């Protein structure tokens, strides 16, 4: 396997390049009987798509999804769900000058060394456009998690470049184009992004994603720990360079008496664990944080080499997000949903025989 | 799969509990013809085993490995390599009082909710003792990577609780029981650990691991990115709460013009990427950092509940590391080795037909 | 995984129903650099498609394949190859009466018991129409096997109902609509099929498939034996009820002195093994034989029950092959190709380090 | 993966050679809470072990199994079950002359071509001794299937060389060393086996295995069909050359009106399907038949080549079964149990949400 399938029981197989005719995927293993309609998927795709505000890539894509199989009379049948999103607004000419040049910070060089050559148009398979497939599949996972277990998942931006955004208002997230939980930060971010775009530069970001309502018992003790699978899912998103669960890196400076979440009959007294202990969910909120690097495709001149090894200066045109972290929010939500549904199915496969005798406390 | 197998082509299957008769594993998919002897494995096991200094768990285990199959006349045959490490110094009586109680910060509660009951002796499957299996398997991976590609892997402790250790002397790492790259920090750490032990508390840590000599081209573009698989491997180690590749979380505050590593005919000018771009190795050093939480089993009294949901106060006895992060260093090295060999084999499976036409620059 | 992905390294994921908008698939893990064009796939699809002669289903499908990804400037890139075949000539009305009735010998009953309900139009996912996806993916595998190793694969019909066809002329296979290796048998088969169609009945068949030029060394000793994987591939084709390798069932009556293929410096003296020993290819022809049951959808009245358990009499209309075994020939070839390429890649992943010191004899 | 793991959710990983210190395995994914004791496994191992009668290999092995993990206070915990069977009666000296020679019909040649060299003692990994691991793991699967679903599995010998044994008395199977369902055939078989042994030759066999009580709904429609997975499991047993489900090869000569099993409110009227339609169980008996080739290691002189390609004559000594098919009966039962439990878990993973609205008829 070359890694284009995600999940063991609820499996997404992804295909498509940024500048080919279409991207799409196949969801295999979806439980039968889930009410599903293209509109259920479209809503999440619309949150991710480019062209939605002036702060993201101006490429105009409707990202309209077509379901090709696996749904009959409005319900999933248990058969694989094939879906397709046609590409509409490619401008491959933008990339003509990049065929023989390696953009710094981009996949160009590594791809060429791996495959001997590459589809250079729009980054080909390395393009963040592929994340639409994840969002589409994630929407299906999310719907099942919500309807079957009451799980809700949402993410937000906690930092863009130098600007740290406090979590002051959960309701604000859906009301601004930056997915920030503080309406007062919006103007400052807009100014910052405008400056970046004018300067031809880009910025990194930090995201948070949480899942509420996950029952205790999902996950595994050793390699396929729930947290390990979340880390795999998140670090597998383009441009992500760091993943934390719960207290994350701050736990390095904590003592055991501070980090370990005490329990009472009323529930846990804190959540440094981020909802998972020993690789298994505890019933608390699953809390994940990730770092997204700045978009590598920038207009500022950068030193590089061409495919013959000679020095060149690269100035990337094309249409790019000044901060690719922003549109990563719905992608991270989708990856969390895909990870959780897979473990939900794995858990009931192995453990449906036992009833959990201990009273839940959270 | 309940997650006790790691890898797709070079696969480790692990079994065994802390207080059962033995732990062990099976390595399937090892290339034939590798010279291998139990001593090759023992050296790495000895770096991880408890009882080696007063700063780690005093449990006395020789951790002597027995190879049961897959090696003939000193060479791997291509058949699965079964190996066994007998447990010697269990003191299950230490855990008698914990059968019906959930230790805060420990897997106890989550296990019980998942499986309906649990083997409470020494943490059972949740014990860090399982990591000996990883180290044993990792030693095989490491030997092949070194002999076949010249890859070297090593890790160190960068922080223990409040003490941050500068990377001042690579040679010092092997010379102290804390795996720190600065001999001058040792005395201070010793004092700190002694204080922790006396207080009945524990501390977190930050580790780094790097791999040198990894060729460009290992990894995959989408879900099974090299960095995603590393994140999965590392977050799958007991007590790890965060993973970074290259610049990690600091990239959130970087600009694209700062983060993107420029290239010249002589090589890359920096390594914020940590050796991987677009999910594929670039030939630079693979750089990983991880956060390990404080040992949850501490002597200080902690509030919790018992299996009937009633409030209790827990004071864990047993023999535990005041800082479990220290012995995680050889484990993290092993996990990196296991991830790399798997991708080395996957890469040649798919791409052996093409020769990489571009000149390597790093 | 719900089983819609075939292969471990060269993976085909299939989707689509007989009467949905399209069927299609994703090939992941294809080696980069293979020259590939939709016409390479179309040729094999045309051998399988319905409507090609009066002896198969009269459904009119052009089965035109569209490649959506993974190919750039005429070569595979190493990225997943998505492809689509639109359905054109559905007549779902034919199936209106079957929504609540279980056809004897058909998947209807089992599907309903598994999924709670089913897409009854044209058999939904159970339709042999899905095999077009296998043929398309198999065409890619086949091309690589031929170009890289000189492997050739072909199948033929050895028996249709009571008519056994001798292997008298390999060249004849491509010259008749029944894939039989004896032109003299054609008229007799035509008469037989015409009689079946008029009677509203159907017939079983026996097929053979062989692969020439497979190098020694592909396969594995234990569970994933080459022959086991072939058996899985073939029994996974709709309507197949038996699979043999080499001497097959006749070996039950053989003695060891008769069955074991002797070797001389010039090669093997016989091929009862069918090209595989100990689960690994020997360099001889891979020889496979399979039994295909008669099409269950027949016009003759059959006793059955409806979804409420009441007795009914079923007479299936719709357009069906009188002998579904005939069009299974290109499907079986495709499945053999898919199995072989997967093992070719797996072999070089594990064993590329060793050179085979023994002189090949076949 | 080099194929030493069987199953997707209930996974057996096998290791060990005929003449190494031990063979063993790891069962991962076993449902927690199953009462389990080494004696549950030993009973099945005793039916397979050599030395039990004069008609099988005289090698003396107690085949005593040691459970190393995954069981606590008499119940499975959900953790991997490691188990070990020490080899006792190796006589590697018997194989000294075979190090550089390829036995006709044996894995020797293929192994050497794959791995560059081989462990020649007793066939190494190719030895049927590995099947003890399958029987041990299968015993666990079988116990769960019986206790949870009332499934019973049993096999018998239907043919040894020229002797076909009618299924006249199910109760007789356990009463004779040949697992034949007809006490009257025993004397004739004894005479035949004695003649074979004296002649230094061996014989093939045909086996049947059935599972009763399998609920409708296990399996999948496309690649991972229940019948395909059974075929994979059975053809993956040493020396098996053919597998049939239900009517098997006889279906090639049947008409649709004869093969398709009619249904009435009281149940199916026949079982040509062998208990599976469209890849999914129907609730009828699962019926499997397999062909086992004659033991390749015989005393009669056979032409072959040595590792330098020169002609030799091989006469195999060592201790071998005159008819390896006999001891394959418990192995085939185990493989069927392993296949069924895997699909039982897979089914409930995907389909636990839906209740099967149709009344079962069988």
PDB file of C-alpha atoms in Angstrom, chain A residues 184-279:
ATOM      1  CA  UNK A 184     -12.291  40.827  18.665  1.00  0.00           C
ATOM      2  CA  UNK A 185      -9.225  39.224  17.112  1.00  0.00           C
ATOM      3  CA  UNK A 186     -10.632  39.241  13.590  1.00  0.00           C
ATOM      4  CA  UNK A 187      -9.667  42.722  12.541  1.00  0.00           C
ATOM      5  CA  UNK A 188      -6.105  42.283  13.705  1.00  0.00           C
ATOM      6  CA  UNK A 189      -5.782  39.019  11.796  1.00  0.00           C
ATOM      7  CA  UNK A 190      -7.231  40.562   8.648  1.00  0.00           C
ATOM      8  CA  UNK A 191      -4.637  43.288   8.752  1.00  0.00           C
ATOM      9  CA  UNK A 192      -1.873  40.765   9.342  1.00  0.00           C
ATOM     10  CA  UNK A 193      -2.961  38.527   6.466  1.00  0.00           C
ATOM     11  CA  UNK A 194      -3.259  41.516   4.130  1.00  0.00           C
ATOM     12  CA  UNK A 195       0.288  42.549   4.996  1.00  0.00           C
ATOM     13  CA  UNK A 196       1.555  39.029   4.366  1.00  0.00           C
ATOM     14  CA  UNK A 197      -0.140  38.841   0.978  1.00  0.00           C
ATOM     15  CA  UNK A 198       1.313  42.174  -0.058  1.00  0.00           C
ATOM     16  CA  UNK A 199       4.752  41.157   1.126  1.00  0.00           C
ATOM     17  CA  UNK A 200       4.484  37.888  -0.822  1.00  0.00           C
ATOM     18  CA  UNK A 201       5.100  35.930   2.344  1.00  0.00           C
ATOM     19  CA  UNK A 202       3.103  33.420   4.425  1.00  0.00           C
ATOM     20  CA  UNK A 203       2.520  32.497   8.081  1.00  0.00           C
ATOM     21  CA  UNK A 204       2.246  29.406  10.245  1.00  0.00           C
ATOM     22  CA  UNK A 205      -0.598  28.622  12.621  1.00  0.00           C
ATOM     23  CA  UNK A 206      -1.656  26.563  15.605  1.00  0.00           C
ATOM     24  CA  UNK A 207      -5.000  24.722  15.596  1.00  0.00           C
ATOM     25  CA  UNK A 208      -7.035  22.954  18.221  1.00  0.00           C
ATOM     26  CA  UNK A 209      -9.626  20.247  17.643  1.00  0.00           C
ATOM     27  CA  UNK A 210     -11.797  18.590  20.237  1.00  0.00           C
ATOM     28  CA  UNK A 211     -14.336  15.800  20.281  1.00  0.00           C
ATOM     29  CA  UNK A 212     -17.081  15.736  22.873  1.00  0.00           C
ATOM     30  CA  UNK A 213     -19.204  12.769  23.796  1.00  0.00           C
ATOM     31  CA  UNK A 214     -16.709  10.043  22.920  1.00  0.00           C
ATOM     32  CA  UNK A 215     -17.530   7.064  25.175  1.00  0.00           C
ATOM     33  CA  UNK A 216     -14.853   5.488  27.341  1.00  0.00           C
ATOM     34  CA  UNK A 217     -13.236   2.432  25.824  1.00  0.00           C
ATOM     35  CA  UNK A 218     -12.254   3.375  22.270  1.00  0.00           C
ATOM     36  CA  UNK A 219      -8.623   2.765  21.357  1.00  0.00           C
ATOM     37  CA  UNK A 220      -5.979   0.168  22.096  1.00  0.00           C
ATOM     38  CA  UNK A 221      -3.152  -0.224  24.583  1.00  0.00           C
ATOM     39  CA  UNK A 222      -0.072  -0.569  22.453  1.00  0.00           C
ATOM     40  CA  UNK A 223       0.750   0.530  18.904  1.00  0.00           C
ATOM     41  CA  UNK A 224      -2.728   1.500  17.738  1.00  0.00           C
ATOM     42  CA  UNK A 225      -3.413   3.702  20.730  1.00  0.00           C
ATOM     43  CA  UNK A 226      -6.194   6.191  20.147  1.00  0.00           C
ATOM     44  CA  UNK A 227      -3.722   9.043  20.658  1.00  0.00           C
ATOM     45  CA  UNK A 228      -1.176   7.428  18.324  1.00  0.00           C
ATOM     46  CA  UNK A 229      -3.794   7.085  15.617  1.00  0.00           C
ATOM     47  CA  UNK A 230      -4.823  10.709  16.109  1.00  0.00           C
ATOM     48  CA  UNK A 231      -1.182  11.790  15.830  1.00  0.00           C
ATOM     49  CA  UNK A 232      -0.865   9.783  12.605  1.00  0.00           C
ATOM     50  CA  UNK A 233      -4.048  11.323  11.230  1.00  0.00           C
ATOM     51  CA  UNK A 234      -3.017  14.877  12.052  1.00  0.00           C
ATOM     52  CA  UNK A 235       0.647  14.688  11.074  1.00  0.00           C
ATOM     53  CA  UNK A 236      -0.636  13.197   7.825  1.00  0.00           C
ATOM     54  CA  UNK A 237      -2.298  16.502   6.939  1.00  0.00           C
ATOM     55  CA  UNK A 238      -0.230  18.657   4.601  1.00  0.00           C
ATOM     56  CA  UNK A 239       2.099  21.091   6.385  1.00  0.00           C
ATOM     57  CA  UNK A 240       1.500  19.841   9.926  1.00  0.00           C
ATOM     58  CA  UNK A 241       4.742  19.713  11.942  1.00  0.00           C
ATOM     59  CA  UNK A 242       3.571  19.002  15.486  1.00  0.00           C
ATOM     60  CA  UNK A 243       0.764  17.265  17.337  1.00  0.00           C
ATOM     61  CA  UNK A 244      -0.178  17.387  21.000  1.00  0.00           C
ATOM     62  CA  UNK A 245      -2.781  15.483  23.009  1.00  0.00           C
ATOM     63  CA  UNK A 246      -4.045  17.141  26.181  1.00  0.00           C
ATOM     64  CA  UNK A 247      -1.248  18.906  28.040  1.00  0.00           C
ATOM     65  CA  UNK A 248       1.114  18.090  25.170  1.00  0.00           C
ATOM     66  CA  UNK A 249       4.607  19.521  25.430  1.00  0.00           C
ATOM     67  CA  UNK A 250       3.806  21.356  28.640  1.00  0.00           C
ATOM     68  CA  UNK A 251       3.737  17.965  30.417  1.00  0.00           C
ATOM     69  CA  UNK A 252       7.530  17.877  30.156  1.00  0.00           C
ATOM     70  CA  UNK A 253       7.626  20.525  32.879  1.00  0.00           C
ATOM     71  CA  UNK A 254       4.842  19.058  35.004  1.00  0.00           C
ATOM     72  CA  UNK A 255       5.084  16.835  38.069  1.00  0.00           C
ATOM     73  CA  UNK A 256       3.053  13.644  38.393  1.00  0.00           C
ATOM     74  CA  UNK A 257       1.064  15.191  41.186  1.00  0.00           C
ATOM     75  CA  UNK A 258       0.098  17.991  38.847  1.00  0.00           C
ATOM     76  CA  UNK A 259      -0.441  16.149  35.569  1.00  0.00           C
ATOM     77  CA  UNK A 260      -2.433  13.083  36.652  1.00  0.00           C
ATOM     78  CA  UNK A 261      -6.133  13.888  36.473  1.00  0.00           C
ATOM     79  CA  UNK A 262      -7.827  13.064  39.754  1.00  0.00           C
ATOM     80  CA  UNK A 263     -11.222  11.379  39.760  1.00  0.00           C
ATOM     81  CA  UNK A 264     -14.251  11.736  42.004  1.00  0.00           C
ATOM     82  CA  UNK A 265     -17.666  10.111  41.778  1.00  0.00           C
ATOM     83  CA  UNK A 266     -18.739  13.259  39.913  1.00  0.00           C
ATOM     84  CA  UNK A 267     -16.037  12.866  37.290  1.00  0.00           C
ATOM     85  CA  UNK A 268     -12.483  13.862  36.458  1.00  0.00           C
ATOM     86  CA  UNK A 269     -11.199  17.055  38.098  1.00  0.00           C
ATOM     87  CA  UNK A 270      -9.001  18.076  35.161  1.00  0.00           C
ATOM     88  CA  UNK A 271      -8.117  16.921  31.654  1.00  0.00           C
ATOM     89  CA  UNK A 272      -4.374  17.032  31.177  1.00  0.00           C
ATOM     90  CA  UNK A 273      -4.667  13.655  29.532  1.00  0.00           C
ATOM     91  CA  UNK A 274      -6.755  15.073  26.710  1.00  0.00           C
ATOM     92  CA  UNK A 275      -9.333  12.342  26.991  1.00  0.00           C
ATOM     93  CA  UNK A 276      -7.134   9.290  26.592  1.00  0.00           C
ATOM     94  CA  UNK A 277      -5.236   7.142  29.093  1.00  0.00           C
ATOM     95  CA  UNK A 278      -3.210   4.104  28.153  1.00  0.00           C
ATOM     96  CA  UNK A 279      -4.238   4.672  24.547  1.00  0.00           C
TER      97      UNK A 279
END
